[in-house]
mmCIF file of C-alpha atoms in Angstrom:
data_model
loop_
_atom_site.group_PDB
_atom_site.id
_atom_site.type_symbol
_atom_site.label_atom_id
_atom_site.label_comp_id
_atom_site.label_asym_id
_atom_site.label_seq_id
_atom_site.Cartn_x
_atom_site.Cartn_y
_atom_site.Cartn_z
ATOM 1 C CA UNK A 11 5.407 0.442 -33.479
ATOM 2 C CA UNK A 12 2.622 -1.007 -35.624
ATOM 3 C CA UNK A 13 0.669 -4.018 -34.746
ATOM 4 C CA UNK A 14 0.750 -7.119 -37.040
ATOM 5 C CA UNK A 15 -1.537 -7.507 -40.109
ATOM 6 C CA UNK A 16 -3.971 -9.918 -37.913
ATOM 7 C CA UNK A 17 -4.276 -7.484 -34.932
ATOM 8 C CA UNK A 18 -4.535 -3.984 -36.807
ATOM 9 C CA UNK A 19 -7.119 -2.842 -36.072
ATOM 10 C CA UNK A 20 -10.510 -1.572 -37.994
ATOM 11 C CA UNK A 21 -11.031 1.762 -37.008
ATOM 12 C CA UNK A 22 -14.906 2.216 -39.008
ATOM 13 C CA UNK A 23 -15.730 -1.119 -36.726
ATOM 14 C CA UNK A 24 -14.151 0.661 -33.248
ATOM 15 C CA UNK A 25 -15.717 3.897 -34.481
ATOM 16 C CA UNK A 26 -19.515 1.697 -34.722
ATOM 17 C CA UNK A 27 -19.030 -0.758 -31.836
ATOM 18 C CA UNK A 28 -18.316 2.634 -29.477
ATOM 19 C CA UNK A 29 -21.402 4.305 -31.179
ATOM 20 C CA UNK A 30 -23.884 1.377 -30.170
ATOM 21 C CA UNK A 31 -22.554 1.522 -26.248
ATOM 22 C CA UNK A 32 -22.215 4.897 -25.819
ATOM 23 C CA UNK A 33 -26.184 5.205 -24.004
ATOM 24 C CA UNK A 34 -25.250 1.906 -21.468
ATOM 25 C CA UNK A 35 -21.382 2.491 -21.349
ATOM 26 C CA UNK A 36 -21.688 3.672 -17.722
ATOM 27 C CA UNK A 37 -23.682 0.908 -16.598
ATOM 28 C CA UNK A 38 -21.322 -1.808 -17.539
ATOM 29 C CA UNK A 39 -17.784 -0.268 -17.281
ATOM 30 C CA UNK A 40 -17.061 -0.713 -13.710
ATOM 31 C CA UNK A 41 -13.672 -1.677 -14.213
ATOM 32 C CA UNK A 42 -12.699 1.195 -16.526
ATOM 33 C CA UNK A 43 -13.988 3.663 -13.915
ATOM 34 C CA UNK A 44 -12.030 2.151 -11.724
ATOM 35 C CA UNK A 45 -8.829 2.786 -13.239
ATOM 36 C CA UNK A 46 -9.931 6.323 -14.471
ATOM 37 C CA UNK A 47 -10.309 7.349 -10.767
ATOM 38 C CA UNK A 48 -6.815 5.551 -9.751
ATOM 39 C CA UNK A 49 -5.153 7.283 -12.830
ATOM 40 C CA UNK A 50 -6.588 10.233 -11.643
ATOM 41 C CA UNK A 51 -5.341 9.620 -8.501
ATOM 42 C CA UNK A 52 -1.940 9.585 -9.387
ATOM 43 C CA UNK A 53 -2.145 13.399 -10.461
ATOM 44 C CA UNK A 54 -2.226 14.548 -6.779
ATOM 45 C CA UNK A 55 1.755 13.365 -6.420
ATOM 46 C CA UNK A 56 2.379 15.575 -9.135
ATOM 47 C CA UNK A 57 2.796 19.443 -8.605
ATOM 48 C CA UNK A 58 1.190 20.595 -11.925
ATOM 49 C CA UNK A 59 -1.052 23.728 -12.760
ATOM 50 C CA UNK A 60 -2.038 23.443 -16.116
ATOM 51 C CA UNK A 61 -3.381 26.128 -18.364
ATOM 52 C CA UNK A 62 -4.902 23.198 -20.417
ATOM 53 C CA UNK A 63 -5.615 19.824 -20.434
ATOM 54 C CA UNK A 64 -6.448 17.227 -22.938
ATOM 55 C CA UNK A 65 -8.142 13.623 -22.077
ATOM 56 C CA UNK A 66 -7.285 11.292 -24.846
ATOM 57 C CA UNK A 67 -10.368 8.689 -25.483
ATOM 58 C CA UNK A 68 -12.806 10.770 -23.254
ATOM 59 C CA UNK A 69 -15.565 8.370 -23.526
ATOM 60 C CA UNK A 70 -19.076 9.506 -21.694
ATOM 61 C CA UNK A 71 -16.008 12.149 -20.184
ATOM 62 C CA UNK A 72 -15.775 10.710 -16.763
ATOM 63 C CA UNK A 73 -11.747 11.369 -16.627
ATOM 64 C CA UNK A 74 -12.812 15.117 -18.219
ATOM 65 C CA UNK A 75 -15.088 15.912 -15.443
ATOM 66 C CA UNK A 76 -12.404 14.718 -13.388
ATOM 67 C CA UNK A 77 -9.577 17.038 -14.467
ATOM 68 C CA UNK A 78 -12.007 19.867 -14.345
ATOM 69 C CA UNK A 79 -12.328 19.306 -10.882
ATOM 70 C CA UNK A 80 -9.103 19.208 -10.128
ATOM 71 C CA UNK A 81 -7.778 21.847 -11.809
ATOM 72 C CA UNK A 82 -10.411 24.444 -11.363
ATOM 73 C CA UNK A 83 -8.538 27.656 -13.519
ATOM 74 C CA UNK A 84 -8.089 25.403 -16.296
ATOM 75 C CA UNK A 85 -9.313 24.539 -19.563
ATOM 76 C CA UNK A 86 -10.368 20.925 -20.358
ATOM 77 C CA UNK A 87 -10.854 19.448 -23.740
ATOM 78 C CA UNK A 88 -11.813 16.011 -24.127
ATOM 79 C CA UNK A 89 -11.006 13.964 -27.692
ATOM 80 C CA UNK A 90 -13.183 10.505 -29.036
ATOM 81 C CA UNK A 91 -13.536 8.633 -31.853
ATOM 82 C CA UNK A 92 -17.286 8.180 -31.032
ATOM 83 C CA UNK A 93 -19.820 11.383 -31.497
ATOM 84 C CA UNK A 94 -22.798 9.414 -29.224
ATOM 85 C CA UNK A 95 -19.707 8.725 -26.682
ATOM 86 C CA UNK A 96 -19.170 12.466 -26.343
ATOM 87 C CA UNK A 97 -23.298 13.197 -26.635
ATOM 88 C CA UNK A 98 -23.064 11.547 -23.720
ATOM 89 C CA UNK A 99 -20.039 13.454 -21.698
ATOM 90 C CA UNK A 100 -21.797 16.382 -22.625
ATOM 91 C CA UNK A 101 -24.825 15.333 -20.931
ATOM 92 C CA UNK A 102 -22.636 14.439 -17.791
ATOM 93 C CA UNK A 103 -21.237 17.522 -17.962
ATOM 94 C CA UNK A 104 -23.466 20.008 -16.556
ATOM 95 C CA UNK A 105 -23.314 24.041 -17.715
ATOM 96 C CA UNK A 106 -21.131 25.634 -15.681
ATOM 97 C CA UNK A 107 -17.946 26.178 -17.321
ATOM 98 C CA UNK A 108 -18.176 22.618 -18.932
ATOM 99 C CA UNK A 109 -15.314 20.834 -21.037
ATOM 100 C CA UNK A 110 -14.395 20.509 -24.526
ATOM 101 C CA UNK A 111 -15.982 18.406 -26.453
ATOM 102 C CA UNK A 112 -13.899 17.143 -29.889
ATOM 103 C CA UNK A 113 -14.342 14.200 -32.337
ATOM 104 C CA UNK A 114 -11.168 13.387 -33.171
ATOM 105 C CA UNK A 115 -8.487 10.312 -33.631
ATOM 106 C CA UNK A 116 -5.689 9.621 -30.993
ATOM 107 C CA UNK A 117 -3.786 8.774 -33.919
ATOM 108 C CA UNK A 118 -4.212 12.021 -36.103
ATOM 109 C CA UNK A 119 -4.417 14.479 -33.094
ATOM 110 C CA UNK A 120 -6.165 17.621 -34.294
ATOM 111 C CA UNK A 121 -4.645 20.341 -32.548
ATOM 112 C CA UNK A 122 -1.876 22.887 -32.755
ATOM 113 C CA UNK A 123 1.835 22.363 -31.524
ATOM 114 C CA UNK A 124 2.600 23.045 -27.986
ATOM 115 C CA UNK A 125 -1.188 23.699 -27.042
ATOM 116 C CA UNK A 126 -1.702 21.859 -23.804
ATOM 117 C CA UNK A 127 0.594 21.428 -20.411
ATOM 118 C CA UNK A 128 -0.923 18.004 -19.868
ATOM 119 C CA UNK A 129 -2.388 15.210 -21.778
ATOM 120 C CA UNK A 130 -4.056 11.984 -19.900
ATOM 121 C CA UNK A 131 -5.508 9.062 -21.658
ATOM 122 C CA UNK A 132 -7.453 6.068 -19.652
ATOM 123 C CA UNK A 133 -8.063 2.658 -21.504
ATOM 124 C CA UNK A 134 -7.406 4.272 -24.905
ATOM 125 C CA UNK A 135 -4.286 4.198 -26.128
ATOM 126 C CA UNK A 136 -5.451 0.379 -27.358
ATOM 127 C CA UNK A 137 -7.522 1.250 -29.682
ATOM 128 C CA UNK A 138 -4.640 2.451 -31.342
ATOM 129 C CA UNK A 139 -2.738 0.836 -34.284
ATOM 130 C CA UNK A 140 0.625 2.580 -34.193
ATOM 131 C CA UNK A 141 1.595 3.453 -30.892
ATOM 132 C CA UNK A 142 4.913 4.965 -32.334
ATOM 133 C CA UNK A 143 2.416 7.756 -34.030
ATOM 134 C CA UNK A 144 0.531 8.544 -30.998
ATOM 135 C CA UNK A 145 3.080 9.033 -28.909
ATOM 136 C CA UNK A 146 4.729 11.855 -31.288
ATOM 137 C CA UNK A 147 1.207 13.289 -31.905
ATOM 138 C CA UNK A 148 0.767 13.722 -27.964
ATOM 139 C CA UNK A 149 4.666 15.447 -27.794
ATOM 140 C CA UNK A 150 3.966 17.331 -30.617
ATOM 141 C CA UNK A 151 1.033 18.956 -28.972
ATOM 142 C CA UNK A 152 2.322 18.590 -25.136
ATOM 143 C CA UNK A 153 4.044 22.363 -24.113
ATOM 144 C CA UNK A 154 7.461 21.956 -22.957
ATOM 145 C CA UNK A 155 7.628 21.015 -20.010
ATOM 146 C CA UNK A 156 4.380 19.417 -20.047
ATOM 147 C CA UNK A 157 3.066 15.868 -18.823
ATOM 148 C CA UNK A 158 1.136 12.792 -20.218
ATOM 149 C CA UNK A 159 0.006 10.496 -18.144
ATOM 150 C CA UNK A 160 -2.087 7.588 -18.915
ATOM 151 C CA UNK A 161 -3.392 3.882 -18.359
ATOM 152 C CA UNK A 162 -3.938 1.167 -21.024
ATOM 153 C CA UNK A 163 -4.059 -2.763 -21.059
ATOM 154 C CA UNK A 164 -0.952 -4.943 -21.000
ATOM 155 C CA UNK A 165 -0.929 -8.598 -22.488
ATOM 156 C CA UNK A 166 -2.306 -10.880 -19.320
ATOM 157 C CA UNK A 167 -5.267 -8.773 -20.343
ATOM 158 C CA UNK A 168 -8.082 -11.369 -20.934
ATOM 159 C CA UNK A 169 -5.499 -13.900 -20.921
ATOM 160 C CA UNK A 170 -8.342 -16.779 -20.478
ATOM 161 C CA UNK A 171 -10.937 -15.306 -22.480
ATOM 162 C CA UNK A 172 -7.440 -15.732 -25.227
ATOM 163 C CA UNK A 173 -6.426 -18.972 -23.966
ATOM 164 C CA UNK A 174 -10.014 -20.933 -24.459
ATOM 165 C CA UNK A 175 -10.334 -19.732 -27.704
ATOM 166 C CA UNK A 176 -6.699 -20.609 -28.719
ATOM 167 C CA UNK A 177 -8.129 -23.900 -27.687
ATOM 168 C CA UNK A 178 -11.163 -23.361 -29.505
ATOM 169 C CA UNK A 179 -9.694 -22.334 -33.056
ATOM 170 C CA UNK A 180 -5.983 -22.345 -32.686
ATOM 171 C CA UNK A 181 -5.301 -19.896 -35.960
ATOM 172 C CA UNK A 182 -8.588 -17.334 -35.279
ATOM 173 C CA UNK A 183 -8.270 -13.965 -34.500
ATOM 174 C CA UNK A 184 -10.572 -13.524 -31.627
ATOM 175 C CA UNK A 185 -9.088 -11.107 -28.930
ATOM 176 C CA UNK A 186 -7.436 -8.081 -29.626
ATOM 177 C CA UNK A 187 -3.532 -8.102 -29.206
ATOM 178 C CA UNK A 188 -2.137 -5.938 -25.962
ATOM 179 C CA UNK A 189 1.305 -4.608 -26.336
ATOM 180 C CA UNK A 190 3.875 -4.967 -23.427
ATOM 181 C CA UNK A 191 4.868 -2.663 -20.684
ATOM 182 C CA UNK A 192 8.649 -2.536 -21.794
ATOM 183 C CA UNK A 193 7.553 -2.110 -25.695
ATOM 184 C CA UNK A 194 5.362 0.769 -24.493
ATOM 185 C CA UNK A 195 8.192 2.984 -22.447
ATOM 186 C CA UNK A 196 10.373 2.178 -25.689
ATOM 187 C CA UNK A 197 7.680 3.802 -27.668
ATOM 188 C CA UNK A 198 7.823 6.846 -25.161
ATOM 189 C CA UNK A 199 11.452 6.871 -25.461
ATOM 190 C CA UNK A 200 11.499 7.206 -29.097
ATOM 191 C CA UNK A 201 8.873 9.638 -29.333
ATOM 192 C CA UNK A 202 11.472 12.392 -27.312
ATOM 193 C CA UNK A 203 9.678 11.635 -24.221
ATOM 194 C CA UNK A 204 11.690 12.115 -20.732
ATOM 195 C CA UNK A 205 11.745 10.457 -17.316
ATOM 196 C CA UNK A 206 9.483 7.410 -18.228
ATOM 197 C CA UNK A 207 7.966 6.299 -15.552
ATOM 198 C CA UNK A 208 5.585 2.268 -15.928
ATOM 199 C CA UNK A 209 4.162 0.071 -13.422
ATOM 200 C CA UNK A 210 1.507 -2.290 -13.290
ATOM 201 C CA UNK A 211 -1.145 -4.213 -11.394
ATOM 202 C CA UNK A 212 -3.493 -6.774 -12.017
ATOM 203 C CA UNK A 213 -7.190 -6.597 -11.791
ATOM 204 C CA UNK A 214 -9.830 -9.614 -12.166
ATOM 205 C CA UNK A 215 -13.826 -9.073 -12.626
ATOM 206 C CA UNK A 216 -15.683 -12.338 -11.696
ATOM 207 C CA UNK A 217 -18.699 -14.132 -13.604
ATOM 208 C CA UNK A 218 -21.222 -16.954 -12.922
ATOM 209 C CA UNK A 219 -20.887 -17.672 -16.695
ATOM 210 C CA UNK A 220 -18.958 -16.795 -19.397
ATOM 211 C CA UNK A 221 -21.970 -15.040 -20.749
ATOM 212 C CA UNK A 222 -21.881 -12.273 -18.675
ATOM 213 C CA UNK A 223 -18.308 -11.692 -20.004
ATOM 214 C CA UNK A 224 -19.367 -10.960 -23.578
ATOM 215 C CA UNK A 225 -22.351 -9.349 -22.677
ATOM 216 C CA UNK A 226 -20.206 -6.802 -20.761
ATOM 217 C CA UNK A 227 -17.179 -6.581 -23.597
ATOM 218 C CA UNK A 228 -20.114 -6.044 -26.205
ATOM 219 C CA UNK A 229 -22.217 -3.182 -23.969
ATOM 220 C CA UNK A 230 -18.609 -1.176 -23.543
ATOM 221 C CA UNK A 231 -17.865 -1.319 -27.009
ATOM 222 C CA UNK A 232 -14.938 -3.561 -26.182
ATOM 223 C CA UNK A 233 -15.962 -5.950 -29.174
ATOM 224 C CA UNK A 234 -13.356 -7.856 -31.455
ATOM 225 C CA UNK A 235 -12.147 -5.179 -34.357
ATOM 226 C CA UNK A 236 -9.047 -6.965 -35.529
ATOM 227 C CA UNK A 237 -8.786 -6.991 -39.482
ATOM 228 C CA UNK A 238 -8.056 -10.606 -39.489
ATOM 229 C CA UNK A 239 -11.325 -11.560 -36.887
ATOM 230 C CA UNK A 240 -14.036 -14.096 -38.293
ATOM 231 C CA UNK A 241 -16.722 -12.396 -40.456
ATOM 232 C CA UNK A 242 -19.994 -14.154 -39.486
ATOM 233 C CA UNK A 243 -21.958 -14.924 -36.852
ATOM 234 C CA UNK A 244 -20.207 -17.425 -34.894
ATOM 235 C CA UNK A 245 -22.117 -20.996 -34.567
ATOM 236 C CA UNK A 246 -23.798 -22.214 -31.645
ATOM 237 C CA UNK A 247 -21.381 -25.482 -31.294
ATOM 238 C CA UNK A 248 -18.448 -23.213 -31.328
ATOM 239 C CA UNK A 249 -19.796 -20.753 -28.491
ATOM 240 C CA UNK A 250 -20.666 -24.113 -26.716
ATOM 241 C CA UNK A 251 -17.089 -25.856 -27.251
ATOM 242 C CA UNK A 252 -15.361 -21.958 -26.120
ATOM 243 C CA UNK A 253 -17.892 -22.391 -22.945
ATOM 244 C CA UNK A 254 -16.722 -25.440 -22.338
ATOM 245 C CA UNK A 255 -12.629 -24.578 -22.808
ATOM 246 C CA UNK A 256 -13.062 -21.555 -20.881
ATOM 247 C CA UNK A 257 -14.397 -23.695 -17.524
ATOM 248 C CA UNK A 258 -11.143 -25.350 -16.669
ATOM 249 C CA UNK A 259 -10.536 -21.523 -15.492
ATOM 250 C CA UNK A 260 -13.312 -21.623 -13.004
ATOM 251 C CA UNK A 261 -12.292 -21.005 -9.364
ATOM 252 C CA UNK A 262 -13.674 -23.107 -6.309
ATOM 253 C CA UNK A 263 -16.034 -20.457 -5.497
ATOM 254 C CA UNK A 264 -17.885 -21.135 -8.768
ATOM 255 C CA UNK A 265 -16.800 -17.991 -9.845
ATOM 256 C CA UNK A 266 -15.653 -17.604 -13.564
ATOM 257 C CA UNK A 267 -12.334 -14.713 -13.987
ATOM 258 C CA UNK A 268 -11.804 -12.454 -16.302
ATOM 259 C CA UNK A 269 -8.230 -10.953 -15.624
ATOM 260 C CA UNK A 270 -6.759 -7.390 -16.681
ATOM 261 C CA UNK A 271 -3.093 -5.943 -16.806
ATOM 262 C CA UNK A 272 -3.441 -2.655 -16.074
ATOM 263 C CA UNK A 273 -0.171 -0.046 -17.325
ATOM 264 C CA UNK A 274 -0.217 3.061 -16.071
ATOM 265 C CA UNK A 275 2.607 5.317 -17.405
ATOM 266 C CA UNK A 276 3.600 8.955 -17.065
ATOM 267 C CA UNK A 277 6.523 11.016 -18.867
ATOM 268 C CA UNK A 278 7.321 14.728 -20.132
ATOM 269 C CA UNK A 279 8.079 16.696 -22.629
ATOM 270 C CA UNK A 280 11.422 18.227 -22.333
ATOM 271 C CA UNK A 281 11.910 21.963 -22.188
ATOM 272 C CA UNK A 282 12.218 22.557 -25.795
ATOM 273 C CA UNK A 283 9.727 22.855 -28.772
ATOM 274 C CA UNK A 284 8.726 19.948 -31.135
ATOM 275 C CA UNK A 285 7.445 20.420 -34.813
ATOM 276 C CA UNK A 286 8.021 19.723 -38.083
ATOM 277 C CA UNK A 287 5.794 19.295 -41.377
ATOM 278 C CA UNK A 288 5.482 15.244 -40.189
ATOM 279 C CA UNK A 289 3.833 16.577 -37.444
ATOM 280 C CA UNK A 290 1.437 19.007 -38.444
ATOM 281 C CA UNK A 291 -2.321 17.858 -37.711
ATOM 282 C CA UNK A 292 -4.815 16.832 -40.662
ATOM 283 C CA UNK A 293 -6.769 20.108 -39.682
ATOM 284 C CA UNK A 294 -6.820 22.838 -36.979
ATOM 285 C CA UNK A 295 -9.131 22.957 -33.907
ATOM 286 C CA UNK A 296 -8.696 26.055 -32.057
ATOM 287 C CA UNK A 297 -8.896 25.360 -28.409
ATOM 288 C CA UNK A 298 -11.796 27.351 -26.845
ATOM 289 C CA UNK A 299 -14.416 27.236 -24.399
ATOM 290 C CA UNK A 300 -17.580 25.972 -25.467
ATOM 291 C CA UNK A 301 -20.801 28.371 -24.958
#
């Protein structure tokens, strides 16, 4: 399942908008800690000792530190797009018997068939173009048996943000497209995924101004990287006229939302082998501790 021509994303433009936030990620991404630590959560219902463990879109590594706390015996590696994000989660990290570390693509994942027992992925799998191709990339590398379990956004996400500039410039690309719970578990089916398992909840952040908003999209590297978004800096008189659409959203308590759709989803691989020359990765990365 590939997004439209508008919404596909530019992956150089992900790769540099993740590389400027990486030092002030943590500061600003309140919201995305919060659903690593409830998608975290959510491992505890599971009875699951894993040998190895992959977190898809580490970031600054706060779901990688994570699963190496919770599962002690086993070996972590965490995969992003963005070197200066994972200069970062190796900072976090610490020395003693630390994660991981790979630059890598969720979309081209670089490792061997069958190499981890579980695979989690917080606020990631959007960055993605072709959710079709990630999903068989995380079977082909999930063991049998194995689990994925992840988060990402569902369409509500930013729905006003979406909505003011609809009213702003009706045929602009200006907020990056978020596929659908349903369209997602079809994706999971397709990739030879079993027992998919989806629900959702809504989350909203508050402002004083719209502002604040961008500010905090821009400092977590959350920026617009659709192919078809307006080149150019964007004029004064427009940011004023999206300011001013965006304010019939403002609650009684002065307070301006910003609402998010959060999917969380878990399935497994079933208890047979998956390869196949379609599925091979770009290059090898031998999983291994760092030293």
């Amino acid at each position: 399942m590939a997004l439209d021509e508008p919404y596909r994303l530019d992956k150089r433009r992900v790769r540099a908008t993740f590389e400027r936030a990486a030092s002030g990620y943590d500061r600003t991404a309140v919201l995305q800690h919060e659903v690593c630590d409830r998608l975290l959560e959510r491992l505890d219902l599971v009875r699951l000792s894993p040998a190895r463990v992959l977190d898809i879109g580490t970031g600054t590594g706060r779901a990688a530190r994570g699963l190496r706390s919770h599962y002690k015996r086993s070996l972590v590696c965490g995969l992003d797009l963005s070197e200066a994000m994972l200069h970062q989660a190796r900072r976090a990290a610490g020395w003693w018997r630390r994660p991981v570390w790979v630059a890598g693509d969720a979309e081209r994942l670089p490792f061997a068939d069958g190499v981890f027992d579980l695979v989690v992925s917080s606020l990631a799998l959007q960055w993605c173009d072709d959710l079709d191709r990630t999903f068989a990339g995380v079977r082909r590398v999930l063991a049998p048996g194995g689990l994925f379990q992840f988060s990402t956004f569902g369409p509500d996400t930013l729905r006003e943000l979406r909505e003011a500039w609809r009213r702003v410039d009706p045929e602009g690309t200006h907020v990056n497209r978020f596929l659908d719970m349903h369209d997602i578990g079809d994706a999971l089916v397709r990739a030879g995924f079993a027992d998919p398992v989806m629900d959702m909840e809504m989350m909203t952040v508050t402002y004083a101004e719209l502002g604040q908003l961008m500010h905090d999209l821009r400092a977590i590297g959350a920026s617009n990287a659709n192919a078809g978004r307006p080149r150019g800096l964007t004029p004064r008189s427009r940011l004023q006229a999206l300011e001013a659409a965006y304010e019939v959203f403002r609650r009684d308590d002065g307070s301006l939302p910003a609402s998010y759709e959060v999917i969380y989803g878990h399935a497994w691989a079933p208890n047979v082998p998956v390869a196949g020359p379609a599925g091979r990765p770009e290059r090898f990365i031998p999983i291994k501790p760092e030293s």
